[in-house]
Tab-separated table of C-alpha atoms in Angstrom:
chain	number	residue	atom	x	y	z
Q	1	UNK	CA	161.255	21.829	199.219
Q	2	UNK	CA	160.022	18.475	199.237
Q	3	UNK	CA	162.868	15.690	199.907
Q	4	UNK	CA	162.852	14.262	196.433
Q	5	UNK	CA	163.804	17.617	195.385
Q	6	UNK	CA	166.122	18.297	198.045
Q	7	UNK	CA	167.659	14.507	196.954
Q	8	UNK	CA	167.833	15.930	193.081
Q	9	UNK	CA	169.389	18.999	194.174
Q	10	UNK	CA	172.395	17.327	196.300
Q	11	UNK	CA	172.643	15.198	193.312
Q	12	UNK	CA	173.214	17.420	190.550
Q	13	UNK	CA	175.580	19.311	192.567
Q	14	UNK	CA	178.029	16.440	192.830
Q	15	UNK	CA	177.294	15.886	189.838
Q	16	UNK	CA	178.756	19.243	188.615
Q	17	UNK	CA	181.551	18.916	190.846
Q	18	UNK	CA	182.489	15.480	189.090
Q	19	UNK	CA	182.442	17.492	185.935
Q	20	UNK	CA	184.349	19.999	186.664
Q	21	UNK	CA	186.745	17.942	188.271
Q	22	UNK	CA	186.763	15.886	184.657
Q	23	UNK	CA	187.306	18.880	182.685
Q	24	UNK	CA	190.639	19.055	184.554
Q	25	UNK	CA	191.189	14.938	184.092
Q	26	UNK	CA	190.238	13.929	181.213
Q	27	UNK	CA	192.465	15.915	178.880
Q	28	UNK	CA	195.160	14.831	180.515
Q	29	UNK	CA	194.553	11.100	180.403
Q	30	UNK	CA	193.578	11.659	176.717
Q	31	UNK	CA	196.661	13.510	176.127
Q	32	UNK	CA	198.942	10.862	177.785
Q	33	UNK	CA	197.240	7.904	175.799
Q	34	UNK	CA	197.714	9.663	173.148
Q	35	UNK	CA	201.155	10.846	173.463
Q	36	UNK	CA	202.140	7.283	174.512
Q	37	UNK	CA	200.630	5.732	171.172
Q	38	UNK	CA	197.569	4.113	172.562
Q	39	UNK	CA	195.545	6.465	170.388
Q	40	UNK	CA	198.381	7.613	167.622
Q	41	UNK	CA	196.392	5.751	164.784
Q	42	UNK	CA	194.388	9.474	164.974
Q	43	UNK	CA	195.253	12.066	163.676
Q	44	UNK	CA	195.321	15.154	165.479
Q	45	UNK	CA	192.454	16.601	164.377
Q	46	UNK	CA	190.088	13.257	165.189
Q	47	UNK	CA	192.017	13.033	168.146
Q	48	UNK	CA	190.508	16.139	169.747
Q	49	UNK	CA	187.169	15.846	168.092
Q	50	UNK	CA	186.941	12.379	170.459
Q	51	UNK	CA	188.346	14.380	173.568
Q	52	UNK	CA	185.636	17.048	172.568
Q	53	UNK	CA	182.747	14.739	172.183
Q	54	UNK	CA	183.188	12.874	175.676
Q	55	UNK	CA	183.534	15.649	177.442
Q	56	UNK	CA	180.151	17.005	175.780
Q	57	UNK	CA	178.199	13.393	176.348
Q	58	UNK	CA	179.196	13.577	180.158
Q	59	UNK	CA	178.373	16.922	180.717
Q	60	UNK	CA	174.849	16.271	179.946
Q	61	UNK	CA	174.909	13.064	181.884
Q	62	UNK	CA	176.413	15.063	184.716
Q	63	UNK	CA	173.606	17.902	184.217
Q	64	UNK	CA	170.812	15.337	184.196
Q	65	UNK	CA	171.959	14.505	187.637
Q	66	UNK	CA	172.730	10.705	186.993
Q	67	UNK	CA	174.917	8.189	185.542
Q	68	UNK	CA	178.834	7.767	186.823
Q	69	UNK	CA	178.728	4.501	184.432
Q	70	UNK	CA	179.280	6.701	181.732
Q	71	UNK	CA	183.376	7.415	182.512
Q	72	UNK	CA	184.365	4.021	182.322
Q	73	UNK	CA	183.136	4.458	178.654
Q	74	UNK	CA	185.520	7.992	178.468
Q	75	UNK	CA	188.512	6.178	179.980
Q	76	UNK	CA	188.609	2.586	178.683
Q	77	UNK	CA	188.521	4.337	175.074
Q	78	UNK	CA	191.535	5.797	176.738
Q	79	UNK	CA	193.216	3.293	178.365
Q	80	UNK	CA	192.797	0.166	177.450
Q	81	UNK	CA	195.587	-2.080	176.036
Q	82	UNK	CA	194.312	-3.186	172.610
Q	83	UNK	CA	196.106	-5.348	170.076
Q	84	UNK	CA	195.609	-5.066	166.803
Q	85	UNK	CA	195.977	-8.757	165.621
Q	86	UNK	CA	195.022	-8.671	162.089
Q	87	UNK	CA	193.749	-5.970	159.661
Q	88	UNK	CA	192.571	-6.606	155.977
Q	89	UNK	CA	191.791	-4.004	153.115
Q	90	UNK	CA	188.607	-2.561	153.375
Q	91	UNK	CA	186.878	-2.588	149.901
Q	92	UNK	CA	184.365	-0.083	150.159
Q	93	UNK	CA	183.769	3.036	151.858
Q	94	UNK	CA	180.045	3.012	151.461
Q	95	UNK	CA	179.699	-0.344	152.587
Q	96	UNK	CA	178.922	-0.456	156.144
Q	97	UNK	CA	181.452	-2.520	158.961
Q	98	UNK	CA	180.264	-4.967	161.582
Q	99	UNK	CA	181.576	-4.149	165.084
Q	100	UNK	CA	180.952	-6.188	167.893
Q	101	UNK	CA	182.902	-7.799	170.913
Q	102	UNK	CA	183.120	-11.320	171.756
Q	103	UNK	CA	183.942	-14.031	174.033
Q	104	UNK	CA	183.582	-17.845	173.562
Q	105	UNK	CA	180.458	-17.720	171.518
Q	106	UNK	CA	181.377	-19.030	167.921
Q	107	UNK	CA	178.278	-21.093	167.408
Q	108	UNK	CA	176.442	-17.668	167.205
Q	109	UNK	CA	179.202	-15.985	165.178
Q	110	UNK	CA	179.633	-18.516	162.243
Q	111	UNK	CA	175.282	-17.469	161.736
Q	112	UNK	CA	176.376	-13.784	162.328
Q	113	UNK	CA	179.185	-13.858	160.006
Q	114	UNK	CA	177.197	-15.548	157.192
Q	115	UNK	CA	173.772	-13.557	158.082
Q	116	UNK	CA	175.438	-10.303	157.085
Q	117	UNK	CA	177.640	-11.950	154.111
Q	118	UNK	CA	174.614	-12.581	152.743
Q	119	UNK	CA	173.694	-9.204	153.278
Q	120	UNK	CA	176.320	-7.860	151.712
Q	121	UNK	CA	178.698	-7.178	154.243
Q	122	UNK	CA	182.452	-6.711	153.182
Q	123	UNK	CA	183.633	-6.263	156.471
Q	124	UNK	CA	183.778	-7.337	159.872
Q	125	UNK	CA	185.509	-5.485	163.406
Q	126	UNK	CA	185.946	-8.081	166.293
Q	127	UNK	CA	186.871	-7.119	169.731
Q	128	UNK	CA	188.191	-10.289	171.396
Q	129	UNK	CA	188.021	-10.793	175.025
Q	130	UNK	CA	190.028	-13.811	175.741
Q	131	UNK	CA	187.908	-16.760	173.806
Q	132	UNK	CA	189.251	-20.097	174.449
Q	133	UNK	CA	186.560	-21.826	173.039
Q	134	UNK	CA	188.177	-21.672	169.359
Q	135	UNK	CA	186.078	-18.515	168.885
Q	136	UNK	CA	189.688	-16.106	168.350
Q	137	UNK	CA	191.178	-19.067	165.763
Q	138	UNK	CA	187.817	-19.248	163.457
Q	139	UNK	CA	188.306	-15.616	163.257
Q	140	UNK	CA	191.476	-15.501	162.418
Q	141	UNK	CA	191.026	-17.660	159.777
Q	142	UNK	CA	188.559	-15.716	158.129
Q	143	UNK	CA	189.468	-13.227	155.153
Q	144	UNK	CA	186.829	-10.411	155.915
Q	145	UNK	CA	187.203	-10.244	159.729
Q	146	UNK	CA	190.198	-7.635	161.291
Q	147	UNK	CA	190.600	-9.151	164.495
Q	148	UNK	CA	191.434	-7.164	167.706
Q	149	UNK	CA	191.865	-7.992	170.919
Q	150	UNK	CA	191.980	-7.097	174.673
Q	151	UNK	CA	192.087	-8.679	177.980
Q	152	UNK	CA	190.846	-6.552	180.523
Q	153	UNK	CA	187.678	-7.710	182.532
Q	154	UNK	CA	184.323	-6.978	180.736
Q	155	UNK	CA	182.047	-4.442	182.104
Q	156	UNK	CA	179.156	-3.135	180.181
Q	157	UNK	CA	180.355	0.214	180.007
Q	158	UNK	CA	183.724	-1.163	178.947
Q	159	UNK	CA	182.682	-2.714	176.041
Q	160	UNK	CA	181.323	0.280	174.547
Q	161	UNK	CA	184.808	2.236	175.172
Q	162	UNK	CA	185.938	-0.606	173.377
Q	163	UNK	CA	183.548	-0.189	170.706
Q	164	UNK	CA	184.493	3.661	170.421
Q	165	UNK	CA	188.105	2.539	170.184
Q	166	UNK	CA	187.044	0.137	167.154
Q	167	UNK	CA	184.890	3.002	165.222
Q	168	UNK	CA	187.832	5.656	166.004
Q	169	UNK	CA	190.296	3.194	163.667
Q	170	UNK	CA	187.948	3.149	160.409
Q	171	UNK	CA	187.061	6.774	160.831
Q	172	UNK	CA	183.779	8.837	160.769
Q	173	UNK	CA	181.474	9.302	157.877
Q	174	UNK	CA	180.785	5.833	157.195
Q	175	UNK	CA	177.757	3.290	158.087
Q	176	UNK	CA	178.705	0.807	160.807
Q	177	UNK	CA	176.526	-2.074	162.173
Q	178	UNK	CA	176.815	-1.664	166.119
Q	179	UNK	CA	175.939	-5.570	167.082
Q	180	UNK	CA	175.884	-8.312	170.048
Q	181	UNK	CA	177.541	-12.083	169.080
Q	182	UNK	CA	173.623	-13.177	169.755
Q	183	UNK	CA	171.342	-10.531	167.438
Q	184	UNK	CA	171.382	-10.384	163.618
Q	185	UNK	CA	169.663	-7.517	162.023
Q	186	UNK	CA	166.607	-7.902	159.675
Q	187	UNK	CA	164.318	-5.793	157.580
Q	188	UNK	CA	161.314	-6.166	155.263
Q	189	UNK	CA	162.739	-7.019	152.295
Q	190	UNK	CA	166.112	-8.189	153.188
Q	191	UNK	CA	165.694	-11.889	150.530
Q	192	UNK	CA	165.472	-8.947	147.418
Q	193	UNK	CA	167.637	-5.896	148.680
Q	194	UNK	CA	170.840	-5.824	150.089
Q	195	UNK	CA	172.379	-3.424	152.751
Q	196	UNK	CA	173.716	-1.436	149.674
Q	197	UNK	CA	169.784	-0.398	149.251
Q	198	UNK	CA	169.396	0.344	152.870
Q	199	UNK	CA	172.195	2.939	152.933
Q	200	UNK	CA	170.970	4.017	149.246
Q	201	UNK	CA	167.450	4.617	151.093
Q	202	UNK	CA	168.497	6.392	154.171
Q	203	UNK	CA	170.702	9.003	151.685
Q	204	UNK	CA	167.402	9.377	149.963
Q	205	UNK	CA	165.675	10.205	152.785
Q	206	UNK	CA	168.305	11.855	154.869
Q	207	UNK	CA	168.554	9.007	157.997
Q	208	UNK	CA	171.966	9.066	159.626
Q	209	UNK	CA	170.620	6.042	162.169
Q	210	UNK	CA	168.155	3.063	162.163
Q	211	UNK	CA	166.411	2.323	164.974
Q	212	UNK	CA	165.501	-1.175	165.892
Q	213	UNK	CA	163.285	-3.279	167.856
Q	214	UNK	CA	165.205	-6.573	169.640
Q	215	UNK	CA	163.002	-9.405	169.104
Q	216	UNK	CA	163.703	-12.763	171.103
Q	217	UNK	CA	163.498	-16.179	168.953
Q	218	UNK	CA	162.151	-18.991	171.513
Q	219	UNK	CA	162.211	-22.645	170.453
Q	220	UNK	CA	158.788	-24.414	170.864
Q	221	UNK	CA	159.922	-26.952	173.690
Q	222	UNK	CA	162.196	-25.859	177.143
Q	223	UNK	CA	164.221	-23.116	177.317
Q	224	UNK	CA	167.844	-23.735	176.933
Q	225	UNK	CA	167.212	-26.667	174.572
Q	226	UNK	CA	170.263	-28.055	173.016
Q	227	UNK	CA	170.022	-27.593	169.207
Q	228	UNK	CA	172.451	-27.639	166.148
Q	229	UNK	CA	170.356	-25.140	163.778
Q	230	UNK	CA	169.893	-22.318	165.719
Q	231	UNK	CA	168.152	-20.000	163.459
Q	232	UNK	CA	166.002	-23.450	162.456
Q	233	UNK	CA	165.186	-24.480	166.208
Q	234	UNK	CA	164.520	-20.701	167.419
Q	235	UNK	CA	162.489	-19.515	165.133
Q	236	UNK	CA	159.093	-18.616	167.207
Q	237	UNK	CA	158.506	-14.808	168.460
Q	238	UNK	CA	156.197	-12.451	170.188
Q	239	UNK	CA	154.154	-10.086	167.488
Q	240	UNK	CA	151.702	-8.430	169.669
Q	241	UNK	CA	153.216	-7.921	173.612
Q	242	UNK	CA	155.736	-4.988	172.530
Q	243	UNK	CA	155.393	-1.608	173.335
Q	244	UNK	CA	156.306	2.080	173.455
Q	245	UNK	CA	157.814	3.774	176.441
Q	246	UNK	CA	158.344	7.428	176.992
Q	247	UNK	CA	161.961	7.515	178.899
Q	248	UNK	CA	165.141	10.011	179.270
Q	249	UNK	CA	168.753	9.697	177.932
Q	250	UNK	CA	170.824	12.382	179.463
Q	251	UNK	CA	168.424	15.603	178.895
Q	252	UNK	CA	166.199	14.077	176.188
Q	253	UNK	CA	163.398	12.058	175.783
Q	254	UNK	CA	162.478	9.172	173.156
Q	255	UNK	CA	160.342	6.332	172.743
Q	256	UNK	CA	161.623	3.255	173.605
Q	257	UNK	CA	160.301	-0.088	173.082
Q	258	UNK	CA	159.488	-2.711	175.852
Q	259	UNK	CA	157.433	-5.798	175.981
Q	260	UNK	CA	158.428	-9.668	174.360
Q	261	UNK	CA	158.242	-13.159	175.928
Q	262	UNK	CA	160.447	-11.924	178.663
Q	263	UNK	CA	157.931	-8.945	179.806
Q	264	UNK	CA	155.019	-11.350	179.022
Q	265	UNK	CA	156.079	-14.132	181.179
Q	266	UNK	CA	159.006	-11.992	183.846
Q	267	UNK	CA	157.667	-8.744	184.019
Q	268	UNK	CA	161.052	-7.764	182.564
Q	269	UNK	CA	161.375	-4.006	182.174
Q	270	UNK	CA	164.609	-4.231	180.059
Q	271	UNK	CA	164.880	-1.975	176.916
Q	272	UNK	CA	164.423	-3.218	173.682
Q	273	UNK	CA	165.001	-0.429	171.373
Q	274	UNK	CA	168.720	0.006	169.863
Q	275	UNK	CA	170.078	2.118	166.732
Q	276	UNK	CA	172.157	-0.711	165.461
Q	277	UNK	CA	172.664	0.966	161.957
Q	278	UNK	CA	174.362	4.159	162.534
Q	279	UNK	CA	176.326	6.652	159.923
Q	280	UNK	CA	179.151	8.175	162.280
Q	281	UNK	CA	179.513	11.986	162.013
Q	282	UNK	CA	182.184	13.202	164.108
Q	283	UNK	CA	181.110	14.570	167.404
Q	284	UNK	CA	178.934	10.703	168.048
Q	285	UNK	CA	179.895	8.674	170.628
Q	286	UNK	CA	178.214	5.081	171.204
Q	287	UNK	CA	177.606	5.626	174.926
Q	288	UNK	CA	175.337	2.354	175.882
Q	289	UNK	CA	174.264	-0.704	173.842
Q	290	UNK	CA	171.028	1.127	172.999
Q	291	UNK	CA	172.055	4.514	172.205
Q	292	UNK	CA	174.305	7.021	170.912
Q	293	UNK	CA	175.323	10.485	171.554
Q	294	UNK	CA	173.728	13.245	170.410
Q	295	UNK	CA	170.625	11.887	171.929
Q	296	UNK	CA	169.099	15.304	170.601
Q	297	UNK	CA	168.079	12.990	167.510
Q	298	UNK	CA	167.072	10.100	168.930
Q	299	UNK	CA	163.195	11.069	168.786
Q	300	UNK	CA	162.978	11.604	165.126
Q	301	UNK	CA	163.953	8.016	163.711
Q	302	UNK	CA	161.510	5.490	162.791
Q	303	UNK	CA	161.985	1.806	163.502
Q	304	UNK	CA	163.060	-0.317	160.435
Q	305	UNK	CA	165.094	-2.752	161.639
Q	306	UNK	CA	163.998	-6.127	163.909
Q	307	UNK	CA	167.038	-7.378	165.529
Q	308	UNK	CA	166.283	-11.307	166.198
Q	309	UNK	CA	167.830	-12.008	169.335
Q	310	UNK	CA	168.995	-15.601	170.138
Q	311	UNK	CA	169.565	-15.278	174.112
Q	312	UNK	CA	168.140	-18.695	175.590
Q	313	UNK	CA	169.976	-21.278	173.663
Q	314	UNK	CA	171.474	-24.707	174.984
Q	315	UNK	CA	174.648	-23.141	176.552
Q	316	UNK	CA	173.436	-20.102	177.938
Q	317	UNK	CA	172.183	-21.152	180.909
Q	318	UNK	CA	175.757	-21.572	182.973
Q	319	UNK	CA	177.143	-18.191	181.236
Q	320	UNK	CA	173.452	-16.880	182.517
Q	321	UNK	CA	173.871	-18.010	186.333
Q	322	UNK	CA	177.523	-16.632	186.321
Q	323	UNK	CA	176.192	-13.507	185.291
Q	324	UNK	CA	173.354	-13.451	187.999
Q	325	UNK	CA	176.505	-12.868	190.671
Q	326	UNK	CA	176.376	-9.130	191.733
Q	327	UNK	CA	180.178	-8.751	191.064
Q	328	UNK	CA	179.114	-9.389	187.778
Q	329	UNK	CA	180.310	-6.576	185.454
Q	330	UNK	CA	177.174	-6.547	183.322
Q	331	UNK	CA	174.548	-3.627	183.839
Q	332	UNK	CA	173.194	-3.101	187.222
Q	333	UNK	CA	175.529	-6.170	188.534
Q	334	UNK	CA	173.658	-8.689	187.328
Q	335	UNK	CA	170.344	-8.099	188.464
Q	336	UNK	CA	168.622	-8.645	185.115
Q	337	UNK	CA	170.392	-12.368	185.190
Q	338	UNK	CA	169.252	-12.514	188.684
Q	339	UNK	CA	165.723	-12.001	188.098
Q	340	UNK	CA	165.893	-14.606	184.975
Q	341	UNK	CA	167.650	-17.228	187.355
Q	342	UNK	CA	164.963	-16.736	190.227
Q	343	UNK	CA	162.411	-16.924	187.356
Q	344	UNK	CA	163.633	-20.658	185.912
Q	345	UNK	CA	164.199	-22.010	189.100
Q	346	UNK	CA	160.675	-21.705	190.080
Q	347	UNK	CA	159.338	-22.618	187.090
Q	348	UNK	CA	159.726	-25.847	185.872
Q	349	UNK	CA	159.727	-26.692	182.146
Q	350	UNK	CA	159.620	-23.056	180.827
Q	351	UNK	CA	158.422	-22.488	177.316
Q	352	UNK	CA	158.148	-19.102	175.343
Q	353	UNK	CA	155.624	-20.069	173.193
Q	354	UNK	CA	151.598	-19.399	173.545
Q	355	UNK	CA	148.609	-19.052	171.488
Q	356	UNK	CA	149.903	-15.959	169.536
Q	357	UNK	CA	153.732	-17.160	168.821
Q	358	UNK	CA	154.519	-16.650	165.085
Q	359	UNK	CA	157.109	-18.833	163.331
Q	360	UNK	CA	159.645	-16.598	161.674
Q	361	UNK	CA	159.596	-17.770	158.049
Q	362	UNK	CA	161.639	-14.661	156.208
Q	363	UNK	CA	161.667	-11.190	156.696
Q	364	UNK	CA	157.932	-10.492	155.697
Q	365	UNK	CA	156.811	-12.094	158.944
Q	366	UNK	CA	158.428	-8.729	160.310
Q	367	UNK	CA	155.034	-6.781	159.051
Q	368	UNK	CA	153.163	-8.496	161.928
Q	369	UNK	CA	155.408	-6.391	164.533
Q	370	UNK	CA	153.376	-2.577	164.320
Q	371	UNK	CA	156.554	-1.104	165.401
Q	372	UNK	CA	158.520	-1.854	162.471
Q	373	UNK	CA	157.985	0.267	159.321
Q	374	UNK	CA	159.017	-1.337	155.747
Q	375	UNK	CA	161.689	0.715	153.422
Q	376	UNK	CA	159.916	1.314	150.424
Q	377	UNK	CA	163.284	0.647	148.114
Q	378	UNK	CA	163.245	2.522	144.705
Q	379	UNK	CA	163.313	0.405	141.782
């Protein structure tokens, strides 16, 4: 046996014997949360189909031999302390819900909140984490936003217990928009047909998630640039440096996308792929910011969505070198933020754009991207 199998081997046994020591845990946190009204918004029958489901998503992680991360998403669905601050009616079931967490970052959300009004978006979910910026107040203020909020630090795997926690108080079988403060969500078409025709073309065609390519909008001029139009000022992008990747999520295997300005210019190796579209059946369970479980699916979906992502503006930089500490609690401890930081400092002046940088002028400049399909919307 050669070591790396030997190393495998050792692994998956602890692995096992984490799970089975979860089988005995888990209920019993659930069961206390639940008993203690943390989770009483469910009934009893959702209840245990969420008890069910985590258990399910880390045995395979456990089985793969890999990932402890994902039981801080189990138990902070559990256990965390989440206020509900303000609810509002929700006007249609069909029509899908924005969920996202947030923290000091309302320049971005005013353009999220009006990019997906204009999409047709009756309702938005906000996980606050303790904005002081005037972030929490604009939101209050607005009529289509419930508002919830928690305290606790933010870890990566946090947040998406947090998100879970969000998606548990709507329900399942309904279409919710799984989001960052800094992405909106485009498609071919988007100026002529509204999110209403999305969800009318995925029942058509039987699609229960949308997969999407993250695209990051560079202005032409220094990185970190202060600007007042956003959407205006950021509106170059990569076409032609993305690119598919064969990788594993617990025992499966799907393509995910790779590549952009940060690739081209960092070597960056992040991935770029999410399903940010998703119709929740019970037994799903949003387990990372790119995926969700079942990940026996994930294969199967074509990309239609390009999810501009607005990442290097004027601010970002100090939120950016804060992250870069490894007691960070962002994926892999900051080492992504690291390798950015180490990147600027050494190079003075940095600018995205080069000879094949495409202005984004509406959603047909999409079609340049070969990764992205177009819906072809019935008339």
């Amino acid at each position: 046996m050669t070591r790396n199998r030997f190393v495998s081997s050792v692994r998956k046994l602890l692995f096992a014997g984490y799970y089975i020591i979860s089988l005995m845990v888990v209920p019993i946190v659930y069961n206390r949360s639940f008993k203690h009204g943390e989770l009483s918004y469910l009934n009893k029958r959702d209840f245990e189909v969420w008890k069910k489901s985590m258990l399910k998503m880390l045995k395979e992680y456990c089985c793969a031999g890999y990932n402890f991360r994902i039981r801080k998403v189990i138990y902070t669905f559990a256990n965390s302390k989440v206020d509900v601050i303000k609810k509002t009616e929700v006007k249609s079931e069909s029509n899908p819900i924005v969920v996202l967490c947030v923290k000091n970052d309302l320049k971005r959300i005013r353009i999220l909140v009006d990019h997906y009004r204009t999409l047709g978006v009756e309702k938005f979910a906000f996980m606050d984490n303790g904005s002081d910026d005037g972030t929490f107040e604009w939101l209050m203020k607005q009529p289509d936003v419930d508002l919830f909020r928690c305290l606790e630090r933010y870890q990566t795997a946090v947040k998406e217990g947090w998100i879970n926690r969000i998606v548990s108080h709507y329900g399942f079988n309904r279409w919710y928009i799984l989001t960052d403060s800094d992405e909106l969500g485009t498609y071919i078409g988007m100026e002529e047909h509204s999110l209403r025709d999305v969800i009318k073309f995925a029942e058509q065609y039987g699609i229960k998630r949308f997969k999407g390519l993250t695209i990051d909008m560079y202005v032409d001029g220094q990185l970190f640039s202060n600007t007042d139009d956003i959407r205006g000022d950021y509106r170059w992008m990569d076409v032609d440096t993305y690119f598919e990747k064969e990788v594993t999520v617990g025992k499966y295997k799907y393509k995910a996308y790779l590549g952009g300005p940060r690739h081209r210019l960092m070597n960056s190796n992040i991935t770029l792929s999410k399903f940010p579209l998703v119709y929740f059946e019970k037994g799903m369970v949003s387990d990372s910011a790119h995926v969700q479980f079942p990940h026996s699916q994930l294969s199967q979906y074509k990309c239609y969505i390009g999810i501009l992502h607005y990442k290097f503006i004027d601010k970002d930089f100090e939120v950016y070198r804060k992250r870069a500490q490894l007691k960070s609690g962002f994926s892999t401890g900051g080492l992504m933020y690291k390798e950015y930081m180490n990147f600027i400092e050494k190079t003075e002046g940095i600018n995205f754009v080069y000879e094949d940088s495409l202005e984004f002028n509406n959603s047909d400049s999409l079609k340049r991207i070969s990764l992205i399909s177009e819906m072809r919307f019935s008339q």
